[in-house]
Tab-separated table of C-alpha atoms in Angstrom:
chain	number	residue	atom	x	y	z
A	234	UNK	CA	46.590	87.903	56.327
A	235	UNK	CA	48.771	85.487	58.297
A	236	UNK	CA	49.754	86.413	61.821
A	237	UNK	CA	53.383	86.311	62.834
A	238	UNK	CA	53.380	84.132	65.942
A	239	UNK	CA	56.431	85.972	67.313
A	240	UNK	CA	54.920	89.444	67.164
A	241	UNK	CA	52.522	88.731	70.002
A	242	UNK	CA	52.925	87.163	73.396
A	243	UNK	CA	54.642	87.885	76.658
A	244	UNK	CA	58.249	87.111	75.747
A	245	UNK	CA	60.763	84.936	73.962
A	246	UNK	CA	60.011	81.380	72.951
A	247	UNK	CA	61.632	78.384	74.642
A	248	UNK	CA	63.825	77.921	71.575
A	249	UNK	CA	65.045	81.522	71.742
A	250	UNK	CA	65.896	81.044	75.433
A	251	UNK	CA	67.740	77.754	74.827
A	252	UNK	CA	69.737	79.091	71.878
A	253	UNK	CA	70.515	82.310	73.750
A	254	UNK	CA	71.898	80.349	76.706
A	255	UNK	CA	73.938	78.119	74.394
A	256	UNK	CA	75.423	81.174	72.670
A	257	UNK	CA	76.140	82.766	76.070
A	258	UNK	CA	78.073	79.726	77.286
A	259	UNK	CA	79.973	79.332	74.024
A	260	UNK	CA	80.843	83.035	73.824
A	261	UNK	CA	81.995	82.991	77.462
A	262	UNK	CA	84.275	80.026	76.718
A	263	UNK	CA	85.726	81.709	73.625
A	264	UNK	CA	86.438	84.901	75.577
A	265	UNK	CA	87.884	83.016	78.563
A	266	UNK	CA	90.280	81.065	76.324
A	267	UNK	CA	91.318	84.295	74.550
A	268	UNK	CA	90.846	82.655	71.149
A	269	UNK	CA	90.584	86.053	69.448
A	270	UNK	CA	93.974	87.488	68.500
A	271	UNK	CA	93.372	91.031	69.737
A	272	UNK	CA	95.437	92.230	72.696
A	273	UNK	CA	92.890	94.982	73.465
A	274	UNK	CA	90.152	92.375	73.865
A	275	UNK	CA	92.292	89.833	75.709
A	276	UNK	CA	93.318	92.466	78.257
A	277	UNK	CA	89.777	92.376	79.705
A	278	UNK	CA	88.069	89.626	81.638
A	279	UNK	CA	84.555	89.901	80.227
A	280	UNK	CA	81.379	88.541	81.789
A	281	UNK	CA	78.556	87.602	79.426
A	282	UNK	CA	75.434	88.057	81.535
A	283	UNK	CA	72.760	87.252	78.985
A	284	UNK	CA	72.229	86.679	75.272
A	285	UNK	CA	68.891	87.497	73.668
A	286	UNK	CA	68.106	86.202	70.207
A	287	UNK	CA	65.727	87.493	67.571
A	288	UNK	CA	62.708	85.285	66.773
A	289	UNK	CA	64.421	83.969	63.618
A	290	UNK	CA	67.644	83.289	65.609
A	291	UNK	CA	69.726	85.244	63.096
A	292	UNK	CA	70.665	88.081	65.469
A	293	UNK	CA	71.998	87.581	68.986
A	294	UNK	CA	72.523	90.490	71.380
A	295	UNK	CA	75.057	89.726	74.106
A	296	UNK	CA	74.920	91.792	77.298
A	297	UNK	CA	78.484	92.030	78.560
A	298	UNK	CA	80.485	93.727	81.286
A	299	UNK	CA	84.209	93.634	82.058
A	300	UNK	CA	85.015	92.215	85.463
A	301	UNK	CA	84.886	95.073	87.951
A	302	UNK	CA	83.231	97.351	85.394
A	303	UNK	CA	86.538	99.080	84.554
A	304	UNK	CA	87.128	99.973	80.909
A	305	UNK	CA	83.623	99.028	79.827
A	306	UNK	CA	83.528	101.268	76.748
A	307	UNK	CA	86.972	100.094	75.602
A	308	UNK	CA	85.972	96.436	76.002
A	309	UNK	CA	82.691	97.036	74.167
A	310	UNK	CA	84.546	98.688	71.275
A	311	UNK	CA	86.970	95.719	71.104
A	312	UNK	CA	84.077	93.240	71.084
A	313	UNK	CA	82.295	95.101	68.309
A	314	UNK	CA	85.509	95.336	66.289
A	315	UNK	CA	86.048	91.570	66.618
A	316	UNK	CA	82.388	90.556	66.142
A	317	UNK	CA	82.967	88.731	62.817
A	318	UNK	CA	85.759	86.588	64.292
A	319	UNK	CA	83.717	85.924	67.448
A	320	UNK	CA	80.756	84.945	65.264
A	321	UNK	CA	82.944	82.468	63.400
A	322	UNK	CA	84.337	80.941	66.605
A	323	UNK	CA	80.893	80.654	68.209
A	324	UNK	CA	79.360	79.136	65.061
A	325	UNK	CA	82.176	76.587	64.809
A	326	UNK	CA	81.399	75.349	68.330
A	327	UNK	CA	77.632	75.119	67.770
A	328	UNK	CA	75.335	73.180	65.447
A	329	UNK	CA	72.908	75.847	64.302
A	330	UNK	CA	71.614	76.206	60.782
A	331	UNK	CA	72.736	79.856	60.674
A	332	UNK	CA	75.537	81.595	62.529
A	333	UNK	CA	73.810	84.481	64.289
A	334	UNK	CA	75.075	88.008	63.838
A	335	UNK	CA	76.519	89.074	67.197
A	336	UNK	CA	75.724	92.446	68.691
A	337	UNK	CA	77.101	93.673	71.996
A	338	UNK	CA	75.550	95.904	74.653
A	339	UNK	CA	76.730	96.829	78.123
A	340	UNK	CA	74.965	94.855	80.833
A	341	UNK	CA	73.313	97.387	83.141
A	342	UNK	CA	71.758	94.801	85.458
A	343	UNK	CA	74.284	95.468	88.205
A	344	UNK	CA	73.684	99.230	88.019
A	345	UNK	CA	69.936	98.699	88.389
A	346	UNK	CA	70.574	96.340	91.308
A	347	UNK	CA	72.675	99.006	93.052
A	348	UNK	CA	69.926	101.587	92.448
A	349	UNK	CA	67.352	99.208	93.947
A	350	UNK	CA	69.520	98.607	97.023
A	351	UNK	CA	69.974	102.355	97.484
A	352	UNK	CA	66.237	102.861	97.182
A	353	UNK	CA	65.470	100.217	99.837
A	354	UNK	CA	68.100	101.750	102.127
A	355	UNK	CA	66.207	105.069	102.081
A	356	UNK	CA	64.512	105.670	105.448
A	357	UNK	CA	61.165	106.717	103.897
A	358	UNK	CA	60.992	103.601	101.714
A	359	UNK	CA	61.952	101.349	104.611
A	360	UNK	CA	59.234	102.940	106.761
A	361	UNK	CA	56.655	102.361	103.987
A	362	UNK	CA	57.703	98.738	103.526
A	363	UNK	CA	57.596	98.052	107.276
A	364	UNK	CA	54.172	99.716	107.457
A	365	UNK	CA	52.879	97.475	104.661
A	366	UNK	CA	54.111	94.376	106.511
A	367	UNK	CA	52.229	95.427	109.656
A	368	UNK	CA	49.031	95.948	107.623
A	369	UNK	CA	49.366	92.407	106.212
A	370	UNK	CA	49.725	90.944	109.705
A	371	UNK	CA	46.497	92.594	110.898
A	372	UNK	CA	44.393	91.347	107.945
């Protein structure tokens, strides 16, 4: 039986990464220009942090967050409601064989970054990290 070359391996292919970045830029431009005629969506300034594509490039998941993080659920609902129009506008600006179906998720990268900062600010963690540095210097 034939192996699917996308089912194995450490991560996305170079093509998936390139197309994802192209979709991210195009989607950011469309949202910045407020091309979609929805006042609920245009009320938010939305950051598109990353776009991940499926191996066949037919589904693109955009990780988004409103500027400042305020009204995230409302912005996400507006994006999902306007996904067909956004798909059309993105496809019109790109030269792909298929217009990918757009899915939207909240970008939690900033939350994880804050958690990491809090963890490193903890006295016990800082003591452990400083102790590890001293051990490296002795070796």
